[in-house]
PDB file of C-alpha atoms in Angstrom:
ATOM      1  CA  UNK A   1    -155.978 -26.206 -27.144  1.00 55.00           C
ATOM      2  CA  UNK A   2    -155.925 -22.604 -27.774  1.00 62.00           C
ATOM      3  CA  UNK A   3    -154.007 -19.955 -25.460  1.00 68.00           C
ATOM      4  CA  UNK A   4    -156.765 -18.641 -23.052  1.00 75.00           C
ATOM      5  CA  UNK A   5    -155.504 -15.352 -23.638  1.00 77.00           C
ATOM      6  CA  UNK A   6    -156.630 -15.702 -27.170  1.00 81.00           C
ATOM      7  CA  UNK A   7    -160.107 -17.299 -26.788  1.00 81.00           C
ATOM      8  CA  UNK A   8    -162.163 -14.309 -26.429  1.00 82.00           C
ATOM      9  CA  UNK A   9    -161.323 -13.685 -30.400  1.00 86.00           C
ATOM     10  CA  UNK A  10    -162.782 -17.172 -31.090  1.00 84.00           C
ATOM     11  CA  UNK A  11    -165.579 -18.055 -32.866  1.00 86.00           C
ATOM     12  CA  UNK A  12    -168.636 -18.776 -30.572  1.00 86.00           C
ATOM     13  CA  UNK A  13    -168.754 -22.039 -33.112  1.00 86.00           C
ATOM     14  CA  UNK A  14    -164.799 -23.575 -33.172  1.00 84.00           C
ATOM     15  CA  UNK A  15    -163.128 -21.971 -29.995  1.00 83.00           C
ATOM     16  CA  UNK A  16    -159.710 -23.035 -32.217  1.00 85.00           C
ATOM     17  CA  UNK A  17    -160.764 -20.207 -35.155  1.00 87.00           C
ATOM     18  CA  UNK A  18    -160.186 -16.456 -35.185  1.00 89.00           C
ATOM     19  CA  UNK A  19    -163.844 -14.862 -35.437  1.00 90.00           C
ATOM     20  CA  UNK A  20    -163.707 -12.184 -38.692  1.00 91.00           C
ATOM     21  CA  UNK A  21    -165.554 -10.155 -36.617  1.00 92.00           C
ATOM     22  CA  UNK A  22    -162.642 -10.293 -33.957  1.00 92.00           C
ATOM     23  CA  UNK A  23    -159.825  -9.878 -36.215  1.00 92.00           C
ATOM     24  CA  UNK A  24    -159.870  -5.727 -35.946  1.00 95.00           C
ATOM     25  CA  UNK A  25    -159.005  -6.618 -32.116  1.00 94.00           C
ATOM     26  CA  UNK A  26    -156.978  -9.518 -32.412  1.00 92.00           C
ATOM     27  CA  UNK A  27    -154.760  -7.168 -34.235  1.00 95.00           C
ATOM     28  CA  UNK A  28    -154.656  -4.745 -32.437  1.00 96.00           C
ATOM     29  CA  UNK A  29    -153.936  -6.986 -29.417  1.00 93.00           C
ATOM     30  CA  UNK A  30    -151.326  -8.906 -31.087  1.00 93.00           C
ATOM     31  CA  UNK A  31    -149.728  -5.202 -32.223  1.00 96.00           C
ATOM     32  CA  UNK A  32    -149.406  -4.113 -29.092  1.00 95.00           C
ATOM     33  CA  UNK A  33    -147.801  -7.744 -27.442  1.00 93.00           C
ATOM     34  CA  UNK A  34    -145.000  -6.944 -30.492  1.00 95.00           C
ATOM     35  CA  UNK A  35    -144.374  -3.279 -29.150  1.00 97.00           C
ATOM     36  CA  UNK A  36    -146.111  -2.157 -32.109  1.00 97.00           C
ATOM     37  CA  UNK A  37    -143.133  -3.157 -34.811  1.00 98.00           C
ATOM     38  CA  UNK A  38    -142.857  -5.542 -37.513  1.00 98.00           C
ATOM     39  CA  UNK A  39    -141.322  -8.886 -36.565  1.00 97.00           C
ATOM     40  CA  UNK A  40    -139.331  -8.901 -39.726  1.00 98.00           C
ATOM     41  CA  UNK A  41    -138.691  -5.810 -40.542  1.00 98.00           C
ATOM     42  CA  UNK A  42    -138.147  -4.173 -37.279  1.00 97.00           C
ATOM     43  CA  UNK A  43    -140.113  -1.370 -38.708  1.00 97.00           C
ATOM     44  CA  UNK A  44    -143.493   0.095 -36.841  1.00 98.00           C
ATOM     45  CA  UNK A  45    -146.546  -1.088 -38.184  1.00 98.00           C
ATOM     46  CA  UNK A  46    -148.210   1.213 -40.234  1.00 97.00           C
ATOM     47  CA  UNK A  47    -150.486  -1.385 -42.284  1.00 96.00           C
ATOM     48  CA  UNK A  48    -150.910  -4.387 -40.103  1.00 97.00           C
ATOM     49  CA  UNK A  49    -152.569  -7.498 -41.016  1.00 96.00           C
ATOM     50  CA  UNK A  50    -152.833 -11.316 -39.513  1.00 96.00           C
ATOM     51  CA  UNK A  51    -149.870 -12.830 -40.978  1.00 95.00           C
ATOM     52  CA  UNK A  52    -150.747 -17.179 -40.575  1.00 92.00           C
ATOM     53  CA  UNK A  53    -149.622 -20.489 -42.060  1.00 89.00           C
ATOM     54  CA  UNK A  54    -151.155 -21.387 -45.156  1.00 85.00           C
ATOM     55  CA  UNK A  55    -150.136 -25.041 -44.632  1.00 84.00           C
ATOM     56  CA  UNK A  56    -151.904 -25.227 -40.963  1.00 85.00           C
ATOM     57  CA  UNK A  57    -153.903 -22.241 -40.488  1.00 87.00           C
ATOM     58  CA  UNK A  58    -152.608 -21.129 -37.727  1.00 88.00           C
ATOM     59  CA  UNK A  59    -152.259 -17.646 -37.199  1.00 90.00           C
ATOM     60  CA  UNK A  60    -148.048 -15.886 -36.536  1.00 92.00           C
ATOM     61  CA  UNK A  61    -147.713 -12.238 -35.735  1.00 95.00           C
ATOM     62  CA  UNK A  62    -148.608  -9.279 -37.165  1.00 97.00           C
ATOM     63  CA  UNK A  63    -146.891  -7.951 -40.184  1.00 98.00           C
ATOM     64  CA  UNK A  64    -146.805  -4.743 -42.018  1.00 98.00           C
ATOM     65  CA  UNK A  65    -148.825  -5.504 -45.272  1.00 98.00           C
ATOM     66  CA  UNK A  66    -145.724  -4.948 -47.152  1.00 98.00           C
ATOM     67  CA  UNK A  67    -143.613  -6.900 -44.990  1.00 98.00           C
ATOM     68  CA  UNK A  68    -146.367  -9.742 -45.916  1.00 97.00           C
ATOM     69  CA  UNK A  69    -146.178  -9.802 -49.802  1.00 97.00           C
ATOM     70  CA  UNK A  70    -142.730  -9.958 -49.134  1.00 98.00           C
ATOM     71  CA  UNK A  71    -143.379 -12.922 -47.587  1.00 96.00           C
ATOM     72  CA  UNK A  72    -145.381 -14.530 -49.866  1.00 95.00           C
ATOM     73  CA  UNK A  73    -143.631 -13.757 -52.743  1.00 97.00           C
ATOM     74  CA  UNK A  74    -140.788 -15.749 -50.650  1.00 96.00           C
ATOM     75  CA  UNK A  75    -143.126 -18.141 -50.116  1.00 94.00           C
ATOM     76  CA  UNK A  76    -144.055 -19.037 -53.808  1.00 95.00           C
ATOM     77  CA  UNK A  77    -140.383 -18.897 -54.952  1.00 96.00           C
ATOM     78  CA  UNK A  78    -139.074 -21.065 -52.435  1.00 95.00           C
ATOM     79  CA  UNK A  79    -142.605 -23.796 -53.066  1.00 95.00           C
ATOM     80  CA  UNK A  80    -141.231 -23.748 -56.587  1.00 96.00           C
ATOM     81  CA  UNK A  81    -137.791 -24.715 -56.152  1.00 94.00           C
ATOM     82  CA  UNK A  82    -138.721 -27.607 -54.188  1.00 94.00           C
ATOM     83  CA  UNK A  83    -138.996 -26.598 -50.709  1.00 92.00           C
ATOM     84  CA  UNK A  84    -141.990 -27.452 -48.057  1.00 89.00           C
ATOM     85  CA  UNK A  85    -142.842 -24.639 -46.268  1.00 85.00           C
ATOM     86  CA  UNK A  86    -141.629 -26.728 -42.961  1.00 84.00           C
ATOM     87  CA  UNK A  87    -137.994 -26.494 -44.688  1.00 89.00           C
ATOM     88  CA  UNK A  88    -137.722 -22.576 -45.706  1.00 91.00           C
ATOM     89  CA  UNK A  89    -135.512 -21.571 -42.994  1.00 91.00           C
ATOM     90  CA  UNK A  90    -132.828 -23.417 -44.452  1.00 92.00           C
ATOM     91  CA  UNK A  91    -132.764 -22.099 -47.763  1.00 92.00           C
ATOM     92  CA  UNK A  92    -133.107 -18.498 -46.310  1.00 94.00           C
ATOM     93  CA  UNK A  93    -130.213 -18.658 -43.536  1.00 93.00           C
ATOM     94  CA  UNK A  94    -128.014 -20.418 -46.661  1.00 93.00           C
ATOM     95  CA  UNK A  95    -129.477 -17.301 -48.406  1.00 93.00           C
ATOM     96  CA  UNK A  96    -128.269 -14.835 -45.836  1.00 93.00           C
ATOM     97  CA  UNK A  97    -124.990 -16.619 -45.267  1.00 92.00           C
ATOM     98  CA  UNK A  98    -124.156 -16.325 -48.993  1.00 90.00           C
ATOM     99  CA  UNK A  99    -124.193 -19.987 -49.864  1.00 92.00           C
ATOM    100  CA  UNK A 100    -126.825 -18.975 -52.905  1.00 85.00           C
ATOM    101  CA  UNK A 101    -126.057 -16.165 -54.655  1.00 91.00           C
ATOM    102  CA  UNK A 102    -128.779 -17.046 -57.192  1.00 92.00           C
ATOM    103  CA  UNK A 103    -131.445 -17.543 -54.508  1.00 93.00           C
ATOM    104  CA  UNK A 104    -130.166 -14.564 -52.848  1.00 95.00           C
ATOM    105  CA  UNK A 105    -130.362 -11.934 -56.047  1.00 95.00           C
ATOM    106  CA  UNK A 106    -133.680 -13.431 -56.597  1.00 95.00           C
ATOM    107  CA  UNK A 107    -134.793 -12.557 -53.038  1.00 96.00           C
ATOM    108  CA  UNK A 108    -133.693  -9.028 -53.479  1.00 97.00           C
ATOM    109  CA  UNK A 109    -134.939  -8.647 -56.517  1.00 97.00           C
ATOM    110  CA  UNK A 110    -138.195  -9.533 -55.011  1.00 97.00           C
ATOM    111  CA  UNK A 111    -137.335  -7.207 -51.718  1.00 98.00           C
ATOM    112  CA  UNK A 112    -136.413  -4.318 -54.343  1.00 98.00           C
ATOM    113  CA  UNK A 113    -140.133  -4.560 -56.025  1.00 98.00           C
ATOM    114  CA  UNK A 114    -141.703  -3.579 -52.332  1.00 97.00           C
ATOM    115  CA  UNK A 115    -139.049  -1.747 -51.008  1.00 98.00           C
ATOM    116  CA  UNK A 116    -137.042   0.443 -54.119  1.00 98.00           C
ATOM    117  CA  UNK A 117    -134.773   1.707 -51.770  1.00 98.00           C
ATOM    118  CA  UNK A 118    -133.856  -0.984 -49.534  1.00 98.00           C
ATOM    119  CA  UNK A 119    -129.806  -1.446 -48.560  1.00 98.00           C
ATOM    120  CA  UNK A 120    -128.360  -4.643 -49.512  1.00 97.00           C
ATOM    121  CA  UNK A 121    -127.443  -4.942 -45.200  1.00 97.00           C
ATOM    122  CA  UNK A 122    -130.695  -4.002 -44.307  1.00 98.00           C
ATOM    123  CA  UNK A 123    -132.230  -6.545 -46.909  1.00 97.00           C
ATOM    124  CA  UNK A 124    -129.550  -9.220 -45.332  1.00 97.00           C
ATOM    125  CA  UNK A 125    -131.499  -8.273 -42.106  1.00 97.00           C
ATOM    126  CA  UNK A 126    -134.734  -8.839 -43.247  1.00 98.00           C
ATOM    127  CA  UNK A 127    -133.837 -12.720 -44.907  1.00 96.00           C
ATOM    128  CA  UNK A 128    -132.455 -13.167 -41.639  1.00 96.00           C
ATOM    129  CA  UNK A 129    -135.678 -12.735 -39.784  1.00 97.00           C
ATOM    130  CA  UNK A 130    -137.724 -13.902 -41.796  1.00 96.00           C
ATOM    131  CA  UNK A 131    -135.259 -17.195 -41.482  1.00 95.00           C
ATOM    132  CA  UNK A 132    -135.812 -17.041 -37.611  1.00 94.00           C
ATOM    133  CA  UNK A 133    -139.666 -16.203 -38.329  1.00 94.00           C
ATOM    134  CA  UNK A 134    -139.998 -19.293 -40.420  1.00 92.00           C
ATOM    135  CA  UNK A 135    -137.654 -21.608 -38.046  1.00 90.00           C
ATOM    136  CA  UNK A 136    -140.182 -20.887 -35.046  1.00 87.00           C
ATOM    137  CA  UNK A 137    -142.569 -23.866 -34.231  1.00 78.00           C
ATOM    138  CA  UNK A 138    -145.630 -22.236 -34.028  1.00 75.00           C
ATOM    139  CA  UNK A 139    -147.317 -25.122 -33.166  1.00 70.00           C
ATOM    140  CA  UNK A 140    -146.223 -24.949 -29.794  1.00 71.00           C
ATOM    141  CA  UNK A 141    -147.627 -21.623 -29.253  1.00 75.00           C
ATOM    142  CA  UNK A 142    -151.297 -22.439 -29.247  1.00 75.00           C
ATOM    143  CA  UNK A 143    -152.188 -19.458 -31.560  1.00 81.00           C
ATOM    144  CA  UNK A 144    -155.482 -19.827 -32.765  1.00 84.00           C
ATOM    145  CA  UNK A 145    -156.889 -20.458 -36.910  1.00 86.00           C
ATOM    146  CA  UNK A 146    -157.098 -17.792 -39.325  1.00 86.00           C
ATOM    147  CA  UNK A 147    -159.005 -20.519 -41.544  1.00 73.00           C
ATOM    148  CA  UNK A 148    -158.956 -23.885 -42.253  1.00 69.00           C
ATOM    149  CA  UNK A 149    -155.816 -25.726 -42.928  1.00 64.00           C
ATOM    150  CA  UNK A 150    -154.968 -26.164 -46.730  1.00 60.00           C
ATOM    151  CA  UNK A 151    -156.138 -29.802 -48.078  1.00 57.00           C
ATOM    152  CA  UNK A 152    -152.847 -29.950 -50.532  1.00 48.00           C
ATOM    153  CA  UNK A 153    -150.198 -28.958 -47.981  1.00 46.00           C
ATOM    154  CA  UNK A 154    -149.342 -25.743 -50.735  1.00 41.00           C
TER     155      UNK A 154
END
């Protein structure tokens, strides 16, 4: 069941899917329940777009566009050292804490290729966020599809 506060964003077709048509508004809707700044980042969105699970579908916030390679570039790394998506905050919060100084140069160097400029505290920030941003069940928040869920769970 999706939120009714989202439903008039649905397709006429699957009330549970974000109409393409809609997405201009959804964002803009979503934008302004977030104050208008990046979830992550803290920053105000310049260049938002639907940030969503590629595993489920489902759609999160709205994230600066460079806030979301960030996050996908996370993403990728993290799939190929053997973490589910379901797992990531662990490996970020460890990341944050210091616990892996490998994973967290890598992560920087990552943050440095969007960001040239970025502090190392700030950056700490960020990996923080996005640790609480990928510990949140978004499940239970009845957000509704960007697409269809991915058949390989990747």
């Amino acid at each position: 069941m999706v939120d009714a506060q989202f439903q008039q964003f649905a397709m006429p077709s699957d009330s549970r899917r974000l109409a393409s048509r809609q997405r201009p508004a959804y964002r803009e809707m979503m934008s302004s329940l977030q104050d208008g700044k990046d979830p992550i980042t803290g920053t105000r969105l310049n260049s938002p777009c639907i940030d969503h699970d590629h595993d489920t579908g489902t759609c999160r916030l709205v994230l600066n566009r460079s806030t979301n390679t960030f996050e996908g570039k996370v993403r990728a790394f993290l799939i190929q050292q053997g973490w589910k998506p379901q797992q990531f905050a662990q490996p970020l919060f460890d990341a944050w804490l210091g616990r892996n100084d490998a994973v967290t140069t890598q992560l920087y160097e990552f943050a440095l290729e969007i960001w040239p400029y970025l502090s190392w505290e700030r950056f700490l920030t960020y990996l923080r966020n996005l640790a609480v941003y990928y510990g949140t069940a978004w499940a239970y928040y009845d957000h509704l599809l960007y697409e269809k869920p991915s058949k390989t769970g990747c």
